Short mmCIF file of C-alpha atoms and ligand atoms in Angstrom, two decimals:
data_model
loop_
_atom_site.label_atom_id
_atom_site.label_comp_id
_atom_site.label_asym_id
_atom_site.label_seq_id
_atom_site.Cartn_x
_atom_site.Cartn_y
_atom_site.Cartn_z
CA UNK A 1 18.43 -40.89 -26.20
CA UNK A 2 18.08 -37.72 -27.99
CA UNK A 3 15.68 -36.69 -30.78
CA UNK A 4 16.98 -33.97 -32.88
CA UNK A 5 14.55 -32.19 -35.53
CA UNK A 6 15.67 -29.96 -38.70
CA UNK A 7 13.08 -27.80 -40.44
CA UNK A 8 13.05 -27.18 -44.22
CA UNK A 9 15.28 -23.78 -44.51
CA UNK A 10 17.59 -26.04 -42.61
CA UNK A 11 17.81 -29.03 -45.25
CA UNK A 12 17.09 -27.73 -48.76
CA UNK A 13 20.30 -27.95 -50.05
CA UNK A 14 23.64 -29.99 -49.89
CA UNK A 15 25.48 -27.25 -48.58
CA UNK A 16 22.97 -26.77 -45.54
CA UNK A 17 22.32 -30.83 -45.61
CA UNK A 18 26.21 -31.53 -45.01
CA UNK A 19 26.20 -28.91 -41.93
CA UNK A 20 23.25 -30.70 -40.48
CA UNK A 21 25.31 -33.94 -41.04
CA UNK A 22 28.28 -32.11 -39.14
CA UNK A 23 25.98 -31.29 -36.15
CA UNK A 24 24.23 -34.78 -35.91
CA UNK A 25 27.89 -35.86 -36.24
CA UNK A 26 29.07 -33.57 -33.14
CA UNK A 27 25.66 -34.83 -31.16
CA UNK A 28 27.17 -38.47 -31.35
CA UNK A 29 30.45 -37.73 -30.08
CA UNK A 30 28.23 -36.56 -27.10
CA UNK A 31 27.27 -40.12 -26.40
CA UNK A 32 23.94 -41.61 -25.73
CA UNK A 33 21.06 -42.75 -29.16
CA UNK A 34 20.67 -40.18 -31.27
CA UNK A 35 17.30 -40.09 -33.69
CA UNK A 36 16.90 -37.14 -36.11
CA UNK A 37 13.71 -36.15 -38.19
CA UNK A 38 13.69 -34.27 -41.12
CA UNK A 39 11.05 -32.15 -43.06
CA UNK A 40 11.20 -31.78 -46.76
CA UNK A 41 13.38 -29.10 -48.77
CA UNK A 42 12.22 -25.71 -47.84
CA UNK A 43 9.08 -24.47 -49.96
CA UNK A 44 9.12 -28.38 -51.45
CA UNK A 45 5.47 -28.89 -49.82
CA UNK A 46 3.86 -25.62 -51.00
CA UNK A 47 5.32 -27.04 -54.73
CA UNK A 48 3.98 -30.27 -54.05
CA UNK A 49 0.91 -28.96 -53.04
CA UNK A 50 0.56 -26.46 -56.42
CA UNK A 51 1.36 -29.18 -58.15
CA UNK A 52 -1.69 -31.44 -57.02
CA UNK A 53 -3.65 -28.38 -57.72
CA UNK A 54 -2.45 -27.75 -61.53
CA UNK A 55 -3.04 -31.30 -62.14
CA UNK A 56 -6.33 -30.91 -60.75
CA UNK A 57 -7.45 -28.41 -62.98
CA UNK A 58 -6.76 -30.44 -66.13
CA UNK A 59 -3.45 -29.00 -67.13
CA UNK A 60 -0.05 -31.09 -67.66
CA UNK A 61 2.37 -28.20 -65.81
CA UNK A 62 2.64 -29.82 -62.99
CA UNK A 63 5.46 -31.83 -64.98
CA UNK A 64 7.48 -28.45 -64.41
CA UNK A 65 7.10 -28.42 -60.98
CA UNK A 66 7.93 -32.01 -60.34
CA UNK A 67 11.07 -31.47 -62.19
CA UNK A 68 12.17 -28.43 -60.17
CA UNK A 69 11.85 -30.39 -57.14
CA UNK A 70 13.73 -33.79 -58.79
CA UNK A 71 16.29 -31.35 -59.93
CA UNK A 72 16.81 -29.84 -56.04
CA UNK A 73 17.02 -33.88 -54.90
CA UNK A 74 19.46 -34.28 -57.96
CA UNK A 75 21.86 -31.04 -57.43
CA UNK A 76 21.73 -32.25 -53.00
CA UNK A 77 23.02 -36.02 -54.17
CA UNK A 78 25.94 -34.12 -56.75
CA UNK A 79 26.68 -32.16 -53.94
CA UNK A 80 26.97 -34.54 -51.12
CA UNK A 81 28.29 -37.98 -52.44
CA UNK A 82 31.35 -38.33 -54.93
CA UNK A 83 30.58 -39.39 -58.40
CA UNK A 84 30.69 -43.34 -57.90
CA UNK A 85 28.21 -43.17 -54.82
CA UNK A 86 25.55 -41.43 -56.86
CA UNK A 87 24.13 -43.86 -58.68
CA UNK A 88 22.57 -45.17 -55.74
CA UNK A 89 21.01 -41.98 -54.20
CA UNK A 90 19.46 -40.93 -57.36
CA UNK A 91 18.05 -44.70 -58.08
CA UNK A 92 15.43 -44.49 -55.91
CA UNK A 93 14.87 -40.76 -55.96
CA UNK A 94 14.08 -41.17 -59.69
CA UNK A 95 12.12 -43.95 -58.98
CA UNK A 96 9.87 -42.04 -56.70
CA UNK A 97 9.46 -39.40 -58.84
CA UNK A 98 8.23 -41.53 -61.35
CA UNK A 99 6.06 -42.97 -59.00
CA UNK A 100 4.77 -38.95 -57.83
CA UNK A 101 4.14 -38.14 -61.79
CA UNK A 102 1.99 -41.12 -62.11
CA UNK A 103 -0.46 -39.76 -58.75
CA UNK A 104 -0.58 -36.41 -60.94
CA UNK A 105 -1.55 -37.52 -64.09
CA UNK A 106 -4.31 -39.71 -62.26
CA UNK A 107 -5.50 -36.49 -60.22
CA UNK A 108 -5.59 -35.08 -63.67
CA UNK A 109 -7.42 -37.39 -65.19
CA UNK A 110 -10.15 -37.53 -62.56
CA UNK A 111 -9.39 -33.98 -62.31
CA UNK A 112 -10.09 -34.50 -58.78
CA UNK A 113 -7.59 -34.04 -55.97
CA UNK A 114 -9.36 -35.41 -52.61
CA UNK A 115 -7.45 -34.71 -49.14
CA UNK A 116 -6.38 -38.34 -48.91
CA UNK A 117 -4.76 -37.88 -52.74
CA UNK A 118 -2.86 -34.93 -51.53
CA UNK A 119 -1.67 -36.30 -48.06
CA UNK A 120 0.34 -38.87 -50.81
CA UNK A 121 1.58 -36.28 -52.84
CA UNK A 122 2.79 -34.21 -49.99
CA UNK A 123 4.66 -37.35 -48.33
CA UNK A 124 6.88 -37.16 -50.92
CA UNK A 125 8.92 -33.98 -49.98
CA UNK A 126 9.67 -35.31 -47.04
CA UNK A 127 10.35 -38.65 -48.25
CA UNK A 128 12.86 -37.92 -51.20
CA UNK A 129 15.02 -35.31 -48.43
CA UNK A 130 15.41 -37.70 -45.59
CA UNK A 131 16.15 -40.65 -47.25
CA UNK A 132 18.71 -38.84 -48.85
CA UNK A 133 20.00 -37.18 -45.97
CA UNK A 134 20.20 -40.72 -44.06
CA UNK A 135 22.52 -42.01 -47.33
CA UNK A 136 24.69 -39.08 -47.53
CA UNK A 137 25.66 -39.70 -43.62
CA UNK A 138 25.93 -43.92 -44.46
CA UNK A 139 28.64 -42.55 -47.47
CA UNK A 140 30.29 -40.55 -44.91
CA UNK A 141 31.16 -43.71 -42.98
CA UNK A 142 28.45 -43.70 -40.31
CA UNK A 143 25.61 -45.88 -39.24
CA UNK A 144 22.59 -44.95 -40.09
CA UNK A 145 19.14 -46.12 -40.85
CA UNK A 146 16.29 -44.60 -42.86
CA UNK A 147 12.51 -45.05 -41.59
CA UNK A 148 9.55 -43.79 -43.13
CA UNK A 149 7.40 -42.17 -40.51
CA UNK A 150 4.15 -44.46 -42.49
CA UNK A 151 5.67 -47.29 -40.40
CA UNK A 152 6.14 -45.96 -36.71
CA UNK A 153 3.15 -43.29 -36.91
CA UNK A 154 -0.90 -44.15 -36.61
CA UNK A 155 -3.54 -41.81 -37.42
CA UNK A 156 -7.17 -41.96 -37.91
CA UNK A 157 -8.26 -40.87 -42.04
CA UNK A 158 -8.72 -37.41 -41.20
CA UNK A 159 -6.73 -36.49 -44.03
CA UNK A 160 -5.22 -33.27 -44.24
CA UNK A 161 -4.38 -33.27 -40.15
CA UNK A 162 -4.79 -36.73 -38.96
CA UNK A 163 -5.31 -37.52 -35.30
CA UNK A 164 -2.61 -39.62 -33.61
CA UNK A 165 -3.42 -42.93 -32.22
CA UNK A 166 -0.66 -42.93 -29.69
CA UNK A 167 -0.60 -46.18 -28.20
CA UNK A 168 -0.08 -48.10 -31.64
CA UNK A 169 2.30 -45.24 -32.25
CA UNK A 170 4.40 -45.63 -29.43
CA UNK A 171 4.39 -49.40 -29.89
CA UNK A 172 5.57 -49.08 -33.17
CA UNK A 173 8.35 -46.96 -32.92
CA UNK A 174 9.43 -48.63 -29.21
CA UNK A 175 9.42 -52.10 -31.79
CA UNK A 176 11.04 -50.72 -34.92
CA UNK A 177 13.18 -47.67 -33.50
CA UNK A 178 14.71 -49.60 -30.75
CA UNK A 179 16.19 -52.43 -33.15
CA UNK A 180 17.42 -49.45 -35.27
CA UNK A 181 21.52 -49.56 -36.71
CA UNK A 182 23.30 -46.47 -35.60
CA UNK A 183 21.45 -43.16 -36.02
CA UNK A 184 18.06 -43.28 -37.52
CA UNK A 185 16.54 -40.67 -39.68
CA UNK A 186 13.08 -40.12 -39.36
CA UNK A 187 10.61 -38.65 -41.93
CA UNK A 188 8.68 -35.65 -40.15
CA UNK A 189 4.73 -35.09 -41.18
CA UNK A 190 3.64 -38.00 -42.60
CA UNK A 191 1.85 -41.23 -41.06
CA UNK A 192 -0.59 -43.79 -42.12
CA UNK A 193 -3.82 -45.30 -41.07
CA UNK A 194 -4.03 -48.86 -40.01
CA UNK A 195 -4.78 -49.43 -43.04
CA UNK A 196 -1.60 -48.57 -44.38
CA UNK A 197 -3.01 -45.58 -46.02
CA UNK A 198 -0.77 -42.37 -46.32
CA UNK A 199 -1.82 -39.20 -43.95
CA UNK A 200 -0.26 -36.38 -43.02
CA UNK A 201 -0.13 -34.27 -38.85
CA UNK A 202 -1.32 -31.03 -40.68
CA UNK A 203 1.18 -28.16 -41.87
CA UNK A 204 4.26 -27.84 -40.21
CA UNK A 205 3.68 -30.95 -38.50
CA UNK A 206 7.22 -32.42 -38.29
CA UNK A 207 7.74 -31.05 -35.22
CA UNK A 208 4.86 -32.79 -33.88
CA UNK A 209 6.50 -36.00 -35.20
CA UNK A 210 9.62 -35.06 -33.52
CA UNK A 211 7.84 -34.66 -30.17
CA UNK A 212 5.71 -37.80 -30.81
CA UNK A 213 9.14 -40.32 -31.36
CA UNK A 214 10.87 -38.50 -28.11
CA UNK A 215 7.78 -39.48 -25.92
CA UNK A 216 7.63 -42.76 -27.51
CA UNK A 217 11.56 -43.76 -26.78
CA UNK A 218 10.77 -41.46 -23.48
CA UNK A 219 14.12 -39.68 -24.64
CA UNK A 220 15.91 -37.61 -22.44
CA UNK A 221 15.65 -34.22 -24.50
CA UNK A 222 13.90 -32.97 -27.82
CA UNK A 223 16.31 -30.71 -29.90
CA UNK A 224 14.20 -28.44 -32.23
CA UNK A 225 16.77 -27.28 -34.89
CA UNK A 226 15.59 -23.81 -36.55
CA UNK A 227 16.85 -20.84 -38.38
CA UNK A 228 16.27 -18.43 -35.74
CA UNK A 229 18.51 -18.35 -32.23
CA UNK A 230 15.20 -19.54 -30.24
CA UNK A 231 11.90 -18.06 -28.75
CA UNK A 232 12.11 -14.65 -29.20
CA UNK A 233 10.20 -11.67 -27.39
CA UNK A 234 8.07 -10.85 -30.41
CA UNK A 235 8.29 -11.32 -33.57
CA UNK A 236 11.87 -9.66 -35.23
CA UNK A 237 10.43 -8.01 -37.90
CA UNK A 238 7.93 -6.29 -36.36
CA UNK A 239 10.19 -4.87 -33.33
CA UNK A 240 13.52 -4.29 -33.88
CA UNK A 241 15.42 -4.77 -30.30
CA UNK A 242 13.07 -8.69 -29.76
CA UNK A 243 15.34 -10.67 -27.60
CA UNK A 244 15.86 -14.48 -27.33
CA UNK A 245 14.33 -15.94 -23.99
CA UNK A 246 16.56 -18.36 -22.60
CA UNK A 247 13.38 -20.34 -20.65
CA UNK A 248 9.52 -20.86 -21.43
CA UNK A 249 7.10 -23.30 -19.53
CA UNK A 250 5.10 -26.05 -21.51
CA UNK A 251 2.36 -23.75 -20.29
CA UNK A 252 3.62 -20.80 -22.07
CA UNK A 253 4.90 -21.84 -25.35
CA UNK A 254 1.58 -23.56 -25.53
CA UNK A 255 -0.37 -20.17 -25.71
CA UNK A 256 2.71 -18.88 -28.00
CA UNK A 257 2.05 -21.55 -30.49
CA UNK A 258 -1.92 -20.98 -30.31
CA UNK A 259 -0.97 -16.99 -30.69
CA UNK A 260 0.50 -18.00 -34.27
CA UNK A 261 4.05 -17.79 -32.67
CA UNK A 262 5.40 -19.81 -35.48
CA UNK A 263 7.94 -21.36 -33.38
CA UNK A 264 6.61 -24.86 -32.36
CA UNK A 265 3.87 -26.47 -33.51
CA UNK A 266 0.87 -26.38 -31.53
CA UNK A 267 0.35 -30.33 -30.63
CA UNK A 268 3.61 -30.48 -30.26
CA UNK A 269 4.13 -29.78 -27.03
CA UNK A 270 1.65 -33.02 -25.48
CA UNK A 271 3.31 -35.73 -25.91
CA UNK A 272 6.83 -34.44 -24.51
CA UNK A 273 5.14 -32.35 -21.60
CA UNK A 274 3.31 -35.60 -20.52
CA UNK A 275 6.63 -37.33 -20.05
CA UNK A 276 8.41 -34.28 -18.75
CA UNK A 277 10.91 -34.22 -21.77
CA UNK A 278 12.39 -30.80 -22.03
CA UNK A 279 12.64 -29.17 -25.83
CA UNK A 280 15.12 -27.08 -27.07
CA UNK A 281 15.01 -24.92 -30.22
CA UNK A 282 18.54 -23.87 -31.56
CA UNK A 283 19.86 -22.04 -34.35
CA UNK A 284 21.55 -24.47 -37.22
CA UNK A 285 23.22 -21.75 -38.75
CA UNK A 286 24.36 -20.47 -35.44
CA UNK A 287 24.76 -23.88 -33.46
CA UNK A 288 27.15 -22.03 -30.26
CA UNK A 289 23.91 -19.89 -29.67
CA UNK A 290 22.27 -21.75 -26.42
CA UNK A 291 18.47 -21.03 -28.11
CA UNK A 292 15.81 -21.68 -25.68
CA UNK A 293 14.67 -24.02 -22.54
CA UNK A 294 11.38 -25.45 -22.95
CA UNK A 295 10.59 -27.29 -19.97
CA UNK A 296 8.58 -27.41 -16.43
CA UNK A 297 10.42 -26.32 -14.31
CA UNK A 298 11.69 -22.89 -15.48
CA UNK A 299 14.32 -20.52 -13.72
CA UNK A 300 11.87 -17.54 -12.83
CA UNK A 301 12.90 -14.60 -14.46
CA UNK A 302 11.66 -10.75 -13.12
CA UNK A 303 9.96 -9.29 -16.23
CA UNK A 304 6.19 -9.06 -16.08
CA UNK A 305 5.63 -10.93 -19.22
CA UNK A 306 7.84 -13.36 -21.11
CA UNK A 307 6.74 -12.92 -24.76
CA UNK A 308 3.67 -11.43 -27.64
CA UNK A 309 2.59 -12.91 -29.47
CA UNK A 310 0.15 -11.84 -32.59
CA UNK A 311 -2.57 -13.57 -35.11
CA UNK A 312 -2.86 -11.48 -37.89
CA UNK A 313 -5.84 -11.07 -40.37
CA UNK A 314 -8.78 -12.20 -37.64
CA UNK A 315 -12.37 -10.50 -38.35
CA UNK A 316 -14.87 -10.32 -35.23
CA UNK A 317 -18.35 -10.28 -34.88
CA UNK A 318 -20.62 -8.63 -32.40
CA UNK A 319 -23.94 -9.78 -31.45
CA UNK A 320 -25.93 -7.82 -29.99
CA UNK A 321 -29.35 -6.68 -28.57
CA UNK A 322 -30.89 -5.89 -25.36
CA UNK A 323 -32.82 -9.33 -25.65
CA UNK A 324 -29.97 -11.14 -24.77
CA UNK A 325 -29.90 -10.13 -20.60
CA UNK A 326 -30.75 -12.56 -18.46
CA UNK A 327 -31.47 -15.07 -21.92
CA UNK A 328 -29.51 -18.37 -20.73
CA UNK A 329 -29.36 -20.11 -23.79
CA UNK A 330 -28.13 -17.58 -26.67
CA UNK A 331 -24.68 -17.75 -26.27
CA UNK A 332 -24.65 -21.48 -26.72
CA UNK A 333 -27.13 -21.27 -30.15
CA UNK A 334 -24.26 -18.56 -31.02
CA UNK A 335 -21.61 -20.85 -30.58
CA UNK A 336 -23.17 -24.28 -31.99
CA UNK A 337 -23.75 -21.63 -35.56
CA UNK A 338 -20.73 -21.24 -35.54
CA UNK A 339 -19.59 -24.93 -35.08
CA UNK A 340 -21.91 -25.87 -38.03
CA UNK A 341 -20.25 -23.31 -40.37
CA UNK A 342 -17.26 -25.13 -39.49
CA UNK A 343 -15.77 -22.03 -37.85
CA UNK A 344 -13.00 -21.86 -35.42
CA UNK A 345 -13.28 -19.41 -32.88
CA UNK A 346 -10.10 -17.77 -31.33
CA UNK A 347 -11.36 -15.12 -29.05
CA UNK A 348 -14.62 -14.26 -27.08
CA UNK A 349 -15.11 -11.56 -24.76
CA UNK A 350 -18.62 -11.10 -23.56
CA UNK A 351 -19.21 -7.77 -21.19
CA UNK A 352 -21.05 -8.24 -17.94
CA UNK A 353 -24.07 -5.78 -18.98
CA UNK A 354 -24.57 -9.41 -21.13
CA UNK A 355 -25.58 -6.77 -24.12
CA UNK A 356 -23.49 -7.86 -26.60
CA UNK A 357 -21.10 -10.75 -27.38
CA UNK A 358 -18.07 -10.70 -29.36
CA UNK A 359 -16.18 -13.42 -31.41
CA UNK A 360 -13.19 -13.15 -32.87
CA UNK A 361 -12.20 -15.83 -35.88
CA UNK A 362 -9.92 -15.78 -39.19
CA UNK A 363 -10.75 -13.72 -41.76
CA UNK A 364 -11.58 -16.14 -44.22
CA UNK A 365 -14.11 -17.61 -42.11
CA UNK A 366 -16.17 -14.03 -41.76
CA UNK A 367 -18.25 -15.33 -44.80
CA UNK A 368 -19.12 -18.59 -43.48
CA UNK A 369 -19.64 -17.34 -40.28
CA UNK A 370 -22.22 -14.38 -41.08
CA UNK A 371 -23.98 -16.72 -42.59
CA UNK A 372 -24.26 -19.36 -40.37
CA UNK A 373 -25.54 -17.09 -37.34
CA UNK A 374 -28.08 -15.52 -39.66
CA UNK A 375 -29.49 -18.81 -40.43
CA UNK A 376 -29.36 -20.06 -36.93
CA UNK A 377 -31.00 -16.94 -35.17
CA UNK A 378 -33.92 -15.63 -37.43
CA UNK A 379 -36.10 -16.00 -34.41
CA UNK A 380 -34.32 -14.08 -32.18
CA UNK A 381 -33.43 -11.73 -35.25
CA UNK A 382 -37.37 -11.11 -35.87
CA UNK A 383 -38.17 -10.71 -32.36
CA UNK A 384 -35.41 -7.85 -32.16
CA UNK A 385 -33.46 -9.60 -29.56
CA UNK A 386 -30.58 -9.82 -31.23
CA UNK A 387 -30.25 -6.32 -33.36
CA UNK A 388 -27.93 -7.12 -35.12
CA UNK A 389 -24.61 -9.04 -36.31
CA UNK A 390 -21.64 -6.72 -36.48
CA UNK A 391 -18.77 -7.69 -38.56
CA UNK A 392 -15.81 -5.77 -38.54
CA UNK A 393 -12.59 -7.10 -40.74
CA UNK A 394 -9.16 -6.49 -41.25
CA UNK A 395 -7.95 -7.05 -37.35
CA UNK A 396 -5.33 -8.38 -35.40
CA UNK A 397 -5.16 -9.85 -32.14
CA UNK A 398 -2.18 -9.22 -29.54
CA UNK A 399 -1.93 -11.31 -26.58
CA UNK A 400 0.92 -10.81 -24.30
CA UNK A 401 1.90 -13.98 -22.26
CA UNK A 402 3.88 -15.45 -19.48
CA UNK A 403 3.59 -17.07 -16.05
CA UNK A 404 4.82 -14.12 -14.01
CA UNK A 405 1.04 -12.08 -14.57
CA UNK A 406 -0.73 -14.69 -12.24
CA UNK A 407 -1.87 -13.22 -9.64
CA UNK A 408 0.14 -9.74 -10.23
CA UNK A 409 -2.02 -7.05 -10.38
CA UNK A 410 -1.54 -3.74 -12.42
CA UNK A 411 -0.19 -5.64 -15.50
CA UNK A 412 -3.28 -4.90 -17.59
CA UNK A 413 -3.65 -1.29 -16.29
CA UNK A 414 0.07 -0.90 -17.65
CA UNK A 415 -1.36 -2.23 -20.64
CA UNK A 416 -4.13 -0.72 -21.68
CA UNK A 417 -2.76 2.92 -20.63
CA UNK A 418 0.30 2.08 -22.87
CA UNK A 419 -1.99 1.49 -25.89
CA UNK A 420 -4.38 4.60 -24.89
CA UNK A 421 -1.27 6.68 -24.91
CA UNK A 422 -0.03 5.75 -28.28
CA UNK A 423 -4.42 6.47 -29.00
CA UNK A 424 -4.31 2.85 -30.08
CA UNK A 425 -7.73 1.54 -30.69
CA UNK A 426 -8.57 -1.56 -28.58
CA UNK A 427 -11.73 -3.65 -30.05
CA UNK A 428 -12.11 -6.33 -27.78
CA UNK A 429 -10.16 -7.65 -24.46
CA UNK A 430 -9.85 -11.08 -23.26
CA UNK A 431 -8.13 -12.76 -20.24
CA UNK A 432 -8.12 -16.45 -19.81
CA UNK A 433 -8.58 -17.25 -15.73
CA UNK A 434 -5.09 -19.00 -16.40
CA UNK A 435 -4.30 -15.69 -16.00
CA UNK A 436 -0.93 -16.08 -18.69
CA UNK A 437 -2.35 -14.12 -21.53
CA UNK A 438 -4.28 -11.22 -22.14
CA UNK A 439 -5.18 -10.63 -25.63
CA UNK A 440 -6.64 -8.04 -27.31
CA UNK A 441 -7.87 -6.97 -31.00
CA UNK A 442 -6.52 -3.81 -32.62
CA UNK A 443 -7.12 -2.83 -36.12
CA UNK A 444 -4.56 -4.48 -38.55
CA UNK A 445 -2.99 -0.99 -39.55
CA UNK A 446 -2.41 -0.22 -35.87
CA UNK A 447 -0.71 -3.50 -35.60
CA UNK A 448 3.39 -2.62 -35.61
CA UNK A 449 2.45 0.06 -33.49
CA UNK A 450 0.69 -1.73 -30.92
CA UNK A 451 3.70 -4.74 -30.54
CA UNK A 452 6.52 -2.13 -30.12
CA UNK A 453 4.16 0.26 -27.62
CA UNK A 454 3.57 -3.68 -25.46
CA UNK A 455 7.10 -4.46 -25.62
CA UNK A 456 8.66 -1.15 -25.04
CA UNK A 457 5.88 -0.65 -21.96
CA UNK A 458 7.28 -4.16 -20.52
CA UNK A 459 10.54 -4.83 -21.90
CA UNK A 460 11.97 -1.54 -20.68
N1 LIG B 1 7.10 -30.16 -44.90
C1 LIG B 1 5.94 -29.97 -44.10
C2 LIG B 1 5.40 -28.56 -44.29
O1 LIG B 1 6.05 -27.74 -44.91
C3 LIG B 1 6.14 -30.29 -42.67
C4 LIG B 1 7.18 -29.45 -41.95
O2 LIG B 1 7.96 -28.73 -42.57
O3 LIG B 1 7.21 -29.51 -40.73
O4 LIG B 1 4.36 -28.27 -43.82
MG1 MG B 2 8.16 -26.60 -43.50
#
């Protein structure tokens, strides 16, 4: 059994849909089950998601935008099934459309778009694409099967990013998948409560469903179809010579994904690594490339790091005073502030003088964030044991990864003299005792600079 998973850029039309249909074609002939996901039309969720938005504020356009995406569905069935097989592709697309314009108009009514309304609205992109991508392969003369991921996938009602309830997942798709006819398509993102009611795994989550459905049918690989030739050693527009890695641990393209690598989801990588499934990610418009390995047990390569990895737009904040040495306690009021403004915290670094402490969070979140400390620490703000709450904005934070720095010394010292060379301003510095990452916060306009100084100082 393999599970094979196409992104948006590689399904939003019917010239890109009937090349994905020639791959899953070519992955039969290779024996064994084959089950593929697929997310909706490239850019179809962000227009799904303005659309919920328009209708929200009172006004009728979102019409316009549901007809730009009907009209994307329409022009993939012209293009993919001969003029007396249409009819029945665009029956039930039009159907659902209906169906979508009748959710807006009573979101614009209410003028009210909750998370749970837009977690239905959103289900349709993907919806509309992969039932039409599972018909255009039955026309071609193959057996296949269309499921809607509501029916195999459990979540609780956190709307928005809803939290998988695996064992009544697995269950499900074990029941349903398992008594599937010939290949079966899979809806990426979307799930429902036990209750039946629609929710979605958060943005970009089809991946996660992908990874979910291999550990389920305990396949023997997860195939990550993208439009890049794999996991690359930085990102390609920032520095121009970023090669593909042919290997990465669980481990590592775990702290990838949390370093806004955009290559795998972030939960993603759970289910499969709990049932040793191995993923790849390959190139659909370049399907001879080999892409890369994601697995445990990785052939070691020699460089010092395998990949950086960057989070752009991150403000930080420094607390500090000479009350806080030797004060157990503080850091932990810091923190729960910060949990109660509903911030996330990406980075803390805290220097052993215990003078100041520094957190590191998204920009958008400085607001909330400032505040919430403020409230939480007037006491210690009167008392002048805290001086002060520093907020600096308009940062980035670096973090170069792999398994080979465990336990090898002189990596950070290459570093840091690297950046200090280059007079690249470091902020803050943090190393997680898993010893695979060090990251580090530079100011956003040093932020090219700093990836191609890292990768040139290890890469060379
Ligand atoms: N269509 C969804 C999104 O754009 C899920 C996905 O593409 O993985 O977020
Ligand atoms: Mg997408």
């Amino acid at each position: 059994m393999r599970i094979l998973k196409f992104g948006g850029s590689s399904v939003q039309d019917a010239v890109k849909i009937r090349h994905v249909i020639s791959l899953v074609q070519k992955a039969e002939k290779g024996g064994g089950k084959l089950c593929v996901v697929c997310s909706a039309m490239k850019g179809v969720t962000d227009e799904l998601i303005r659309a919920a938005k328009t209708a929200e504020a009172g006004s009728a356009d979102y019409c316009g935008i549901i007809a730009g995406i009907r009209d994307r569905q329409v022009r993939a069935v012209e293009g993919l099934f001969p003029e007396a097989g249409r009819e029945r592709a665009l029956a039930p697309l039009l159907a659902d459309c209906g169906e979508l314009l009748d959710i807006l108009h009573g979101i614009e009514l209410v003028r009210e778009c909750s998370l749970r309304s837009l977690d239905l609205v959103m289900s349709f992109g993907e919806r509309l694409n992969c039932r039409l991508i599972a018909s255009a392969m039955e026309s071609g003369g193959m057996a296949a099967s269309y499921f809607d991921a509501r029916g195999l996938i459990v979540t609780d009602d956190h709307f928005g990013s809803g939290r998988v309830n695996f064992k009544a997942s697995y269950r499900k798709i074990g029941r349903r998948l398992c008594a599937a006819k010939g290949i079966a398509f899979v809806t990426g993102f979307i799930a429902a409560t036990p209750e039946g009611v629609t929710t979605t795994l958060g943005r970009n989550g089809s991946d996660y469903t992908a990874a979910i459905l291999a550990a389920a049918l305990n396949a023997d690989c997860l195939e990550v179809w993208k439009d890049v030739d794999g996991v690359l050693s930085a990102d390609p527009t920032v520095v121009k010579d970023a090669f593909v890695i042919d290997e990465v641990s669980y481990e590592e393209a775990m702290e990838m994904s949390f370093f806004g690598a955009e290559i795998i989801h972030p939960y993603t990588m759970r289910p499969i690594l709990e049932r040793d499934i191995p993923l790849l990610v390959r190139n659909t418009m370049n399907p001879g490339a080999p892409g890369t390995r994601i697995a445990r047990n990785i052939r070691r390569h020699s460089r010092p790091i395998t990949n950086i990895a960057s989070i752009e737009d991150v403000a930080l904040v420094n607390v500090e005073g000479s009350g806080m040495m030797g004060m157990p306690g503080i850091a932990s009021r810091v923190f729960a502030a910060l949990a109660k403004a509903d911030v996330n915290v990406i980075m803390i670094s805290q220097a052993s003088s215990e003078h100041s402490i520094c957190i590191v969070f998204r920009a958008d979140q400085a607001k909330r964030a400032l505040a919430g400390l403020k409230a939480e620490l007037t006491r210690e703000l009167e008392a002048r044991q805290i001086e002060n709450f520093q907020l600096i904005k308009d940062l980035e934070i670096v973090a170069v990864i792999g398994e080979n720095m465990r336990g090898t010394p002189g990596l950070s010292g290459r570093l840091f003299s690297a950046l200090g060379k280059k007079k690249i301003n470091v902020l803050a510095i943090a190393q997680g005792s898993s010893e695979r990452n060090i990251s580090f916060v530079v100011e956003g306009r040093d932020r090219r600079e700093a990836i191609n100084t890292v990768h040139r100082a290890f890469f060379r």
